[in-house]
Amino acid sequence: MKLVLLLISFLVSPALLAALHEENVEYRAGDTVMKGYLAWDDAKGAKQPGVLVVHEWWGLNDYARQRARMLAELGYTALAVDMYGDGRHSEHGKDAAAFMNAVTAKAGLAQQRFEAARELLVGRPNVDAAKIAAIGYCFGGATVLNMARQGLDLAAVVSFHGNLVTETPAQPGKVKARVLVLNGAADSFVSPESIDAFKREMTGAGANYRFVDYPGVIHGFTNPDADRLGKANGLAVAYDAEADRKSWAAMRELFDEVFKP
C-alpha cells in the first residue's frame, strides 16, 4: 500500500502536472494597442531567460506563435511580438507589404514597438530580466539585427532569412548582443553585396557575430507554409527541412552559450 501511495504521489507531483502556458497579451506602444502572445512552461524553472520572437512580414500569425511555443518547451519564456499593431496579419503580399512599410517608413517606430514588447517581457515575474534575447524571421530578422545595431540590452539576437541592409549601421562598440545570422545562400532577397557589407559592418563595429550560409537554400526556409504562400503570391520562397533543423540547432547552441553557466 505504501508503494502504491508513493507512486500516486509521484504521478501527481506539481512538476509533472505543469504544462505549457499560453497567454494573449495586450500592451501599448505610444497610442497603438499591440496584441502579443506569451508562452512558457513553469516546470522549466521559476526564473527563465526571455526571448522576443519577431514575425515575418505576414504579421503575428500562427507560425510566430508556434516558434514561441517551441522556445517555451526549451525552458524560455517567449513573447511573440506584434510589430504592426492590433495583431494585424495577412497571407496576401500586398497587405503584408503595406503593414511592413507603415512601420519601417517612420523613423524610430520599429524600435519603439520592439522596446514596448521587451518591457512587457522583462516585467514578467518568471523572467530573468538580465537574460533577454531576440529572434526574428524575414522582416523580423532584419528588425532584431537593427535592435542590436542600436545597442539595445540584449544577450543575443538571431536572424533567420532576414534582410541585412540598413540605413543605421552599427557604430564601433555599440553592439552588446551576440549576433547570429542564418541565411539561405540562394536567397534572391539577400545579395552577395549586402552580405559583404554586413560582415564589414559587424567587423568594424567590433561585434561578436557569426554568419551561416545554407547552400542552395532560398528565402523563408524555416516556414513550412513558405511554398504555399510563395505560390499564392508569386514569391521566391520555399521551406527547407534540413536548413530549418540546422538553423534551429545553431540558435539553441548560441543560447546555451549565453544563458547557461
Short mmCIF file of N, CA and C in Angstrom, two decimals, residues 57 84 95-105 139:
data_model
loop_
_atom_site.label_atom_id
_atom_site.label_comp_id
_atom_site.label_asym_id
_atom_site.label_seq_id
_atom_site.Cartn_x
_atom_site.Cartn_y
_atom_site.Cartn_z
N TRP A 57 7.08 39.22 -42.47
CA TRP A 57 6.30 40.37 -42.92
C TRP A 57 4.81 40.07 -42.97
N TYR A 84 2.95 45.24 -35.92
CA TYR A 84 2.05 46.01 -36.78
C TYR A 84 0.92 46.70 -36.03
N ASP A 95 -0.94 43.28 -48.76
CA ASP A 95 -1.30 43.71 -47.40
C ASP A 95 -0.08 43.68 -46.49
N ALA A 96 0.67 42.57 -46.56
CA ALA A 96 1.86 42.43 -45.71
C ALA A 96 2.86 43.53 -45.99
N ALA A 97 3.06 43.85 -47.27
CA ALA A 97 3.99 44.93 -47.63
C ALA A 97 3.52 46.26 -47.06
N ALA A 98 2.22 46.50 -47.11
CA ALA A 98 1.69 47.76 -46.58
C ALA A 98 1.88 47.84 -45.07
N PHE A 99 1.63 46.72 -44.37
CA PHE A 99 1.83 46.69 -42.93
C PHE A 99 3.29 46.99 -42.59
N MET A 100 4.20 46.31 -43.29
CA MET A 100 5.62 46.47 -43.02
C MET A 100 6.10 47.89 -43.32
N ASN A 101 5.68 48.41 -44.47
CA ASN A 101 6.13 49.74 -44.87
C ASN A 101 5.63 50.83 -43.92
N ALA A 102 4.46 50.61 -43.34
CA ALA A 102 3.92 51.59 -42.38
C ALA A 102 4.81 51.67 -41.14
N VAL A 103 5.48 50.57 -40.81
CA VAL A 103 6.37 50.56 -39.65
C VAL A 103 7.75 51.10 -40.02
N THR A 104 8.29 50.63 -41.14
CA THR A 104 9.66 51.00 -41.49
C THR A 104 9.79 52.42 -42.03
N ALA A 105 8.69 52.99 -42.52
CA ALA A 105 8.75 54.33 -43.09
C ALA A 105 8.91 55.42 -42.05
N PHE A 139 11.28 39.87 -42.21
CA PHE A 139 11.18 41.21 -41.64
C PHE A 139 11.64 41.22 -40.18
#
